[in-house]
Amino acid sequence: MTRPMGDVFLAGIAGILPPAVPVEEALAAGAWTRREAAETQQLSVTVAPPEQHSPDLAVEAARLALQRAQRSPAQISLALHSMMLSPGGRLWHGAAYVHRQLGVPTGRCITTDLDCGCDSSLVAFELASAYLRGRDESELALVTAADCWRAPEVDRWRSSTCPFGDGAAAAVLSRQGGFARIAGISSLSDPELEPVGRGLEPFTRDHENPAGPVYLRSRGSEIVDAERIWPTVTRDVQQVVAAAAEQAGVAVSDLDHVVCPFLGHDLTKQEFLDPLSLDFSAIPWDFSRRVGHLGPADPLAGLDHLVNVERVSWRYALLLAYGVGGIFTAVVLESTRA
């Protein structure tokens, strides 16, 4: 059922990426296998130097997004940050750091982190859109996401089925216009998929404080009903995209570009492209295979690349993500410059 969206716009978008390191270096060091390289078709991943940390990358992305939006940090009334690893340690959140580093004055601004895995940025879009519709038109929402995938928390090359890249992205949402209107947005949570990111081990101190890196692929392989996972993911992707497209009044065939998580060739095809009957020409594939999986920043960084680097022409674009725990979000954007 179609419901009115209201006028919320994407006023600014920015991505900040460290230099890329060719996968050949990891292969030569024995950190990765040629079979995995062939399955992902990854060419390189972005790697931040040791002295660079994800919250500072997020601040840099936020400043650039605000500059492109021609808006002031003082207008921010909602700051939502996403990160899967916390360089500040436990019981610390990045949103307040980003907020402070931008020089936002004390006031009625909600600052908080979101923990929806790779879907966090798009969940932030849905929350921010609803929030702004109840606020003064001059107020802004800031969405940031950043991670640097370092040991001992993760193994950049082996923790998942695709290698991780370091980087950050930011978006500024406004009711006063921007380069794109949020024409449709939908989220779907599927509890059946919750164990995929947890595995089947009981809650124990050792499980909470692993001695080595987290291996998401091992957790997923523990699920006894794995044969049901992919049909479930396919159904959920189709449903959440259909709902967002219906709100926007478009069909999947009307979409000029699609940006989904950067998961390498085989997983991207299975998880997102096949369910929507799309091929790699629909996504910024060459960009993603040179960056790696950034985590929650993927959709925003991909859109930034299309809009501000390649400067593609488009009327409708889809941002799509699936987060650990079983949450999916689809956002249909309509260009205001078309």
CSV table of C-alpha atoms in Angstrom, one decimal:
chain,number,residue,atom,x,y,z
A,1,MET,CA,0.0,0.0,0.0
A,2,THR,CA,1.4,3.4,-1.0
A,3,ARG,CA,1.8,6.0,1.7
A,4,PRO,CA,2.9,9.6,1.3
A,5,MET,CA,6.5,10.3,1.9
A,6,GLY,CA,6.7,14.0,2.5
A,7,ASP,CA,9.5,16.1,1.1
A,8,VAL,CA,12.8,15.0,2.5
A,9,PHE,CA,15.9,15.5,0.3
A,10,LEU,CA,19.5,14.4,0.1
A,11,ALA,CA,21.3,17.7,0.2
A,12,GLY,CA,24.9,16.4,0.3
A,13,ILE,CA,26.9,13.2,0.0
A,14,ALA,CA,30.6,12.5,0.5
A,15,GLY,CA,33.0,9.5,0.7
A,16,ILE,CA,36.5,9.5,2.1
A,17,LEU,CA,38.7,6.6,1.1
A,18,PRO,CA,42.3,5.9,2.0
A,19,PRO,CA,44.7,4.6,-0.7
A,20,ALA,CA,44.0,1.2,-2.3
A,21,VAL,CA,46.3,-1.8,-1.8
A,22,PRO,CA,46.3,-4.4,-4.6
A,23,VAL,CA,45.1,-7.8,-3.7
A,24,GLU,CA,48.4,-9.2,-5.1
A,25,GLU,CA,50.1,-8.0,-2.0
A,26,ALA,CA,47.8,-10.1,0.2
A,27,LEU,CA,48.2,-13.1,-2.1
A,28,ALA,CA,52.0,-12.9,-2.0
A,29,ALA,CA,51.9,-12.7,1.8
A,30,GLY,CA,49.7,-15.7,2.1
A,31,ALA,CA,46.9,-13.6,3.8
A,32,TRP,CA,44.4,-14.6,1.1
A,33,THR,CA,43.9,-17.4,-1.4
A,34,ARG,CA,43.6,-17.2,-5.2
A,35,ARG,CA,40.4,-19.2,-5.0
A,36,GLU,CA,38.8,-16.4,-2.9
A,37,ALA,CA,40.3,-13.8,-5.2
A,38,ALA,CA,38.7,-15.5,-8.2
A,39,GLU,CA,35.3,-15.8,-6.4
A,40,THR,CA,35.2,-12.1,-5.4
A,41,GLN,CA,37.1,-10.7,-8.5
A,42,GLN,CA,38.4,-8.1,-6.1
A,43,LEU,CA,41.3,-6.0,-7.5
A,44,SER,CA,42.3,-4.0,-4.4
A,45,VAL,CA,41.0,-2.7,-1.0
A,46,THR,CA,41.4,0.6,0.7
A,47,VAL,CA,43.7,0.5,3.7
A,48,ALA,CA,44.1,3.4,6.2
A,49,PRO,CA,47.5,4.1,7.7
A,50,PRO,CA,47.9,3.0,11.3
A,51,GLU,CA,47.6,6.6,12.6
A,52,GLN,CA,44.3,7.2,10.8
A,53,HIS,CA,41.1,6.1,12.6
A,54,SER,CA,37.5,5.7,11.5
A,55,PRO,CA,35.9,8.5,13.6
A,56,ASP,CA,38.2,11.1,12.0
A,57,LEU,CA,37.4,9.7,8.6
A,58,ALA,CA,33.7,10.2,9.4
A,59,VAL,CA,34.3,13.8,10.5
A,60,GLU,CA,36.1,14.5,7.2
A,61,ALA,CA,33.3,13.0,5.2
A,62,ALA,CA,30.7,15.0,7.2
A,63,ARG,CA,32.5,18.2,6.6
A,64,LEU,CA,32.7,17.6,2.9
A,65,ALA,CA,29.0,16.6,2.7
A,66,LEU,CA,28.0,19.7,4.6
A,67,GLN,CA,30.1,21.8,2.2
A,68,ARG,CA,28.5,20.3,-0.8
A,69,ALA,CA,25.1,20.8,0.7
A,70,GLN,CA,26.0,24.4,1.5
A,71,ARG,CA,24.6,23.9,5.0
A,72,SER,CA,26.0,24.8,8.4
A,73,PRO,CA,26.8,22.3,11.2
A,74,ALA,CA,24.7,24.5,13.5
A,75,GLN,CA,21.6,23.3,11.6
A,76,ILE,CA,22.1,19.6,12.5
A,77,SER,CA,19.4,18.4,14.9
A,78,LEU,CA,20.0,14.7,14.4
A,79,ALA,CA,23.4,13.0,14.1
A,80,LEU,CA,23.4,9.2,13.4
A,81,HIS,CA,26.7,7.4,13.2
A,82,SER,CA,27.4,3.8,12.2
A,83,MET,CA,30.5,1.7,12.8
A,84,MET,CA,31.0,-2.0,13.3
A,85,LEU,CA,34.3,-1.6,15.2
A,86,SER,CA,34.8,0.9,17.9
A,87,PRO,CA,38.3,2.5,18.1
A,88,GLY,CA,37.3,4.2,21.3
A,89,GLY,CA,36.6,0.9,23.0
A,90,ARG,CA,33.5,-0.4,24.7
A,91,LEU,CA,31.0,2.0,26.3
A,92,TRP,CA,32.0,4.7,23.8
A,93,HIS,CA,30.0,6.0,20.8
A,94,GLY,CA,31.2,7.8,17.7
A,95,ALA,CA,28.2,10.0,17.0
A,96,ALA,CA,29.0,12.4,19.8
A,97,TYR,CA,32.6,12.6,18.6
A,98,VAL,CA,31.6,13.5,15.1
A,99,HIS,CA,29.1,16.0,16.5
A,100,ARG,CA,31.8,17.6,18.7
A,101,GLN,CA,34.5,17.7,16.0
A,102,LEU,CA,32.2,19.5,13.6
A,103,GLY,CA,31.8,22.3,16.2
A,104,VAL,CA,28.0,21.9,16.6
A,105,PRO,CA,26.8,24.1,19.4
A,106,THR,CA,25.1,22.8,22.5
A,107,GLY,CA,21.4,22.4,21.8
A,108,ARG,CA,18.5,20.1,20.9
A,109,CYS,CA,20.5,17.7,18.7
A,110,ILE,CA,20.1,14.0,19.2
A,111,THR,CA,23.4,12.2,18.6
A,112,THR,CA,23.5,8.4,18.7
A,113,ASP,CA,25.1,5.4,17.1
A,114,LEU,CA,23.2,2.7,15.1
A,115,ASP,CA,24.1,-0.9,15.2
A,116,CYS,CA,22.3,-2.6,12.3
A,117,GLY,CA,25.4,-3.9,10.6
A,118,CYS,CA,25.8,-3.1,6.9
A,119,ASP,CA,22.3,-1.7,6.8
A,120,SER,CA,22.9,1.0,9.5
A,121,SER,CA,23.3,3.9,7.1
A,122,LEU,CA,20.0,3.2,5.3
A,123,VAL,CA,18.1,2.5,8.5
A,124,ALA,CA,19.5,6.0,9.5
A,125,PHE,CA,17.9,7.4,6.3
A,126,GLU,CA,14.5,6.0,7.3
A,127,LEU,CA,14.7,7.3,10.9
A,128,ALA,CA,16.1,10.7,9.8
A,129,SER,CA,13.3,11.1,7.2
A,130,ALA,CA,10.6,10.5,9.8
A,131,TYR,CA,12.3,12.7,12.3
A,132,LEU,CA,12.8,15.7,10.0
A,133,ARG,CA,9.1,15.7,9.0
A,134,GLY,CA,8.3,16.7,12.5
A,135,ARG,CA,10.9,19.4,12.9
A,136,ASP,CA,11.5,22.9,11.6
A,137,GLU,CA,12.3,23.0,7.9
A,138,SER,CA,15.7,24.6,8.5
A,139,GLU,CA,17.0,21.6,10.6
A,140,LEU,CA,19.2,18.9,9.1
A,141,ALA,CA,20.0,15.3,9.8
A,142,LEU,CA,23.5,14.0,9.4
A,143,VAL,CA,24.2,10.4,8.7
A,144,THR,CA,27.8,9.1,8.9
A,145,ALA,CA,29.4,5.7,8.7
A,146,ALA,CA,33.1,4.7,9.0
A,147,ASP,CA,35.3,1.7,9.8
A,148,CYS,CA,38.9,0.7,9.7
A,149,TRP,CA,39.1,-3.1,9.7
A,150,ARG,CA,42.1,-3.9,11.8
A,151,ALA,CA,43.4,-6.8,13.9
A,152,PRO,CA,42.8,-8.1,16.4
A,153,GLU,CA,39.1,-7.5,16.0
A,154,VAL,CA,38.9,-8.8,12.4
A,155,ASP,CA,41.1,-10.4,9.7
A,156,ARG,CA,40.6,-8.0,6.8
A,157,TRP,CA,41.0,-10.8,4.2
A,158,ARG,CA,39.4,-13.8,5.9
A,159,SER,CA,36.8,-12.7,8.4
A,160,SER,CA,34.1,-12.6,5.8
A,161,THR,CA,33.6,-14.1,2.3
A,162,CYS,CA,34.8,-10.7,0.9
A,163,PRO,CA,37.7,-8.5,1.9
A,164,PHE,CA,37.1,-5.4,4.0
A,165,GLY,CA,38.1,-1.9,2.9
A,166,ASP,CA,38.6,1.1,5.2
A,167,GLY,CA,36.7,4.3,4.6
A,168,ALA,CA,33.9,6.6,5.6
A,169,ALA,CA,30.8,8.3,4.1
A,170,ALA,CA,28.4,10.9,5.1
A,171,ALA,CA,25.0,12.3,3.9
A,172,VAL,CA,23.1,15.4,4.8
A,173,LEU,CA,19.3,15.2,4.8
A,174,SER,CA,17.1,18.2,4.6
A,175,ARG,CA,13.5,19.3,4.0
A,176,GLN,CA,14.7,22.5,2.1
A,177,GLY,CA,15.8,20.7,-1.0
A,178,GLY,CA,18.8,18.9,-2.4
A,179,PHE,CA,20.1,17.0,-5.4
A,180,ALA,CA,17.8,14.1,-4.8
A,181,ARG,CA,14.4,13.5,-3.2
A,182,ILE,CA,13.7,10.4,-1.1
A,183,ALA,CA,10.9,9.1,-3.3
A,184,GLY,CA,10.4,5.8,-1.5
A,185,ILE,CA,11.9,4.0,1.5
A,186,SER,CA,11.2,0.7,3.2
A,187,SER,CA,12.8,-1.5,5.8
A,188,LEU,CA,12.1,-5.2,6.6
A,189,SER,CA,13.3,-7.2,9.6
A,190,ASP,CA,13.4,-11.0,9.4
A,191,PRO,CA,14.1,-12.7,12.7
A,192,GLU,CA,14.7,-16.0,10.9
A,193,LEU,CA,18.1,-14.6,9.8
A,194,GLU,CA,19.3,-13.5,13.2
A,195,PRO,CA,21.5,-16.6,13.9
A,196,VAL,CA,23.5,-16.0,10.7
A,197,GLY,CA,25.6,-13.4,12.3
A,198,ARG,CA,25.7,-15.1,15.7
A,199,GLY,CA,26.3,-18.8,15.1
A,200,LEU,CA,25.0,-21.4,17.4
A,201,GLU,CA,27.5,-21.2,20.2
A,202,PRO,CA,25.9,-20.3,23.6
A,203,PHE,CA,26.4,-17.0,25.3
A,204,THR,CA,29.7,-17.3,27.2
A,205,ARG,CA,32.5,-15.1,28.3
A,206,ASP,CA,34.8,-16.6,25.7
A,207,HIS,CA,32.2,-15.9,23.0
A,208,GLU,CA,31.9,-12.3,24.1
A,209,ASN,CA,35.7,-11.8,24.2
A,210,PRO,CA,37.2,-13.9,21.5
A,211,ALA,CA,40.9,-14.4,21.6
A,212,GLY,CA,41.4,-13.7,17.9
A,213,PRO,CA,39.5,-12.1,15.0
A,214,VAL,CA,35.8,-12.6,14.5
A,215,TYR,CA,35.1,-14.9,11.5
A,216,LEU,CA,31.6,-14.2,10.2
A,217,ARG,CA,31.8,-17.0,7.7
A,218,SER,CA,32.3,-19.6,10.4
A,219,ARG,CA,29.3,-18.3,12.3
A,220,GLY,CA,27.1,-18.6,9.2
A,221,SER,CA,28.3,-22.1,8.4
A,222,GLU,CA,27.1,-23.3,11.9
A,223,ILE,CA,23.5,-22.7,11.0
A,224,VAL,CA,21.9,-26.1,10.5
A,225,ASP,CA,19.1,-24.8,8.2
A,226,ALA,CA,21.5,-23.0,5.8
A,227,GLU,CA,19.7,-24.3,2.8
A,228,ARG,CA,16.8,-22.1,3.8
A,229,ILE,CA,18.8,-18.9,4.1
A,230,TRP,CA,19.2,-18.0,0.5
A,231,PRO,CA,15.6,-18.3,-0.5
A,232,THR,CA,14.7,-16.2,2.5
A,233,VAL,CA,17.2,-13.5,1.6
A,234,THR,CA,15.9,-13.5,-2.0
A,235,ARG,CA,12.4,-13.1,-0.8
A,236,ASP,CA,13.2,-10.3,1.6
A,237,VAL,CA,15.3,-8.4,-1.0
A,238,GLN,CA,12.4,-8.6,-3.4
A,239,GLN,CA,9.8,-7.5,-0.9
A,240,VAL,CA,11.7,-4.5,0.5
A,241,VAL,CA,12.6,-3.2,-3.0
A,242,ALA,CA,9.0,-3.7,-4.2
A,243,ALA,CA,7.7,-1.7,-1.2
A,244,ALA,CA,10.1,1.2,-1.8
A,245,ALA,CA,9.5,1.2,-5.5
A,246,GLU,CA,5.7,1.2,-4.9
A,247,GLN,CA,6.0,4.3,-2.7
A,248,ALA,CA,8.1,6.0,-5.4
A,249,GLY,CA,5.7,5.0,-8.2
A,250,VAL,CA,8.4,3.2,-10.2
A,251,ALA,CA,9.3,-0.3,-11.3
A,252,VAL,CA,12.7,-1.9,-10.9
A,253,SER,CA,13.2,-1.5,-14.7
A,254,ASP,CA,12.9,2.3,-14.2
A,255,LEU,CA,16.0,2.4,-12.0
A,256,ASP,CA,19.1,3.9,-13.6
A,257,HIS,CA,21.5,2.8,-11.0
A,258,VAL,CA,21.6,0.5,-8.0
A,259,VAL,CA,24.1,0.7,-5.1
A,260,CYS,CA,24.3,-2.3,-2.8
A,261,PRO,CA,26.9,-3.6,-0.4
A,262,PHE,CA,30.3,-4.3,-1.9
A,263,LEU,CA,30.5,-8.1,-1.4
A,264,GLY,CA,32.6,-9.3,-4.3
A,265,HIS,CA,31.3,-10.9,-7.5
A,266,ASP,CA,29.6,-14.1,-6.4
A,267,LEU,CA,28.0,-12.9,-3.2
A,268,THR,CA,26.7,-9.6,-4.7
A,269,LYS,CA,25.2,-11.6,-7.6
A,270,GLN,CA,23.5,-14.2,-5.3
A,271,GLU,CA,22.4,-11.7,-2.6
A,272,PHE,CA,21.2,-8.7,-4.6
A,273,LEU,CA,21.4,-8.9,-8.4
A,274,ASP,CA,19.8,-12.3,-9.1
A,275,PRO,CA,16.8,-11.6,-6.8
A,276,LEU,CA,16.1,-8.4,-8.8
A,277,SER,CA,17.0,-9.8,-12.2
A,278,LEU,CA,19.8,-7.3,-12.6
A,279,ASP,CA,23.4,-7.7,-13.9
A,280,PHE,CA,26.6,-6.0,-12.9
A,281,SER,CA,26.0,-3.0,-15.3
A,282,ALA,CA,23.4,-1.8,-12.9
A,283,ILE,CA,25.8,-1.2,-10.0
A,284,PRO,CA,29.2,0.6,-9.6
A,285,TRP,CA,31.0,-2.7,-9.9
A,286,ASP,CA,34.4,-1.5,-11.0
A,287,PHE,CA,34.4,1.0,-8.1
A,288,SER,CA,33.4,-1.7,-5.5
A,289,ARG,CA,36.0,-4.2,-6.7
A,290,ARG,CA,38.8,-1.6,-6.1
A,291,VAL,CA,37.5,-0.6,-2.7
A,292,GLY,CA,36.3,-3.7,-0.8
A,293,HIS,CA,33.5,-4.0,1.6
A,294,LEU,CA,33.4,-0.8,3.7
A,295,GLY,CA,30.5,-2.0,5.9
A,296,PRO,CA,27.7,0.5,6.6
A,297,ALA,CA,29.4,3.1,4.4
A,298,ASP,CA,29.0,1.1,1.2
A,299,PRO,CA,25.7,2.6,-0.1
A,300,LEU,CA,26.7,6.2,0.6
A,301,ALA,CA,30.2,5.8,-0.8
A,302,GLY,CA,28.9,4.2,-3.9
A,303,LEU,CA,26.3,7.0,-4.4
A,304,ASP,CA,29.0,9.6,-3.9
A,305,HIS,CA,31.2,7.9,-6.5
A,306,LEU,CA,28.3,7.9,-9.0
A,307,VAL,CA,27.2,11.5,-8.3
A,308,ASN,CA,30.5,13.3,-7.6
A,309,VAL,CA,33.2,11.3,-9.4
A,310,GLU,CA,31.6,9.7,-12.4
A,311,ARG,CA,28.9,12.3,-12.6
A,312,VAL,CA,26.4,9.9,-14.2
A,313,SER,CA,23.1,11.0,-15.5
A,314,TRP,CA,20.1,9.5,-13.7
A,315,ARG,CA,16.5,10.0,-12.7
A,316,TYR,CA,16.0,7.2,-10.3
A,317,ALA,CA,18.6,5.3,-8.1
A,318,LEU,CA,18.2,2.6,-5.6
A,319,LEU,CA,20.2,2.2,-2.4
A,320,LEU,CA,19.9,-1.2,-0.9
A,321,ALA,CA,21.5,-3.0,2.1
A,322,TYR,CA,21.1,-6.1,4.3
A,323,GLY,CA,22.5,-6.0,7.8
A,324,VAL,CA,23.6,-8.8,10.1
A,325,GLY,CA,20.6,-9.7,12.2
A,326,GLY,CA,18.2,-9.8,9.3
A,327,ILE,CA,17.3,-6.2,8.5
A,328,PHE,CA,16.9,-4.9,4.9
A,329,THR,CA,16.4,-1.4,3.7
A,330,ALA,CA,15.7,0.0,0.2
A,331,VAL,CA,15.7,3.7,-0.7
A,332,VAL,CA,14.6,5.0,-4.0
A,333,LEU,CA,16.0,8.4,-4.9
A,334,GLU,CA,14.7,10.7,-7.5
A,335,SER,CA,17.1,13.3,-9.0
A,336,THR,CA,16.0,16.9,-8.7
A,337,ARG,CA,18.4,17.7,-11.5
A,338,ALA,CA,16.9,15.4,-14.1
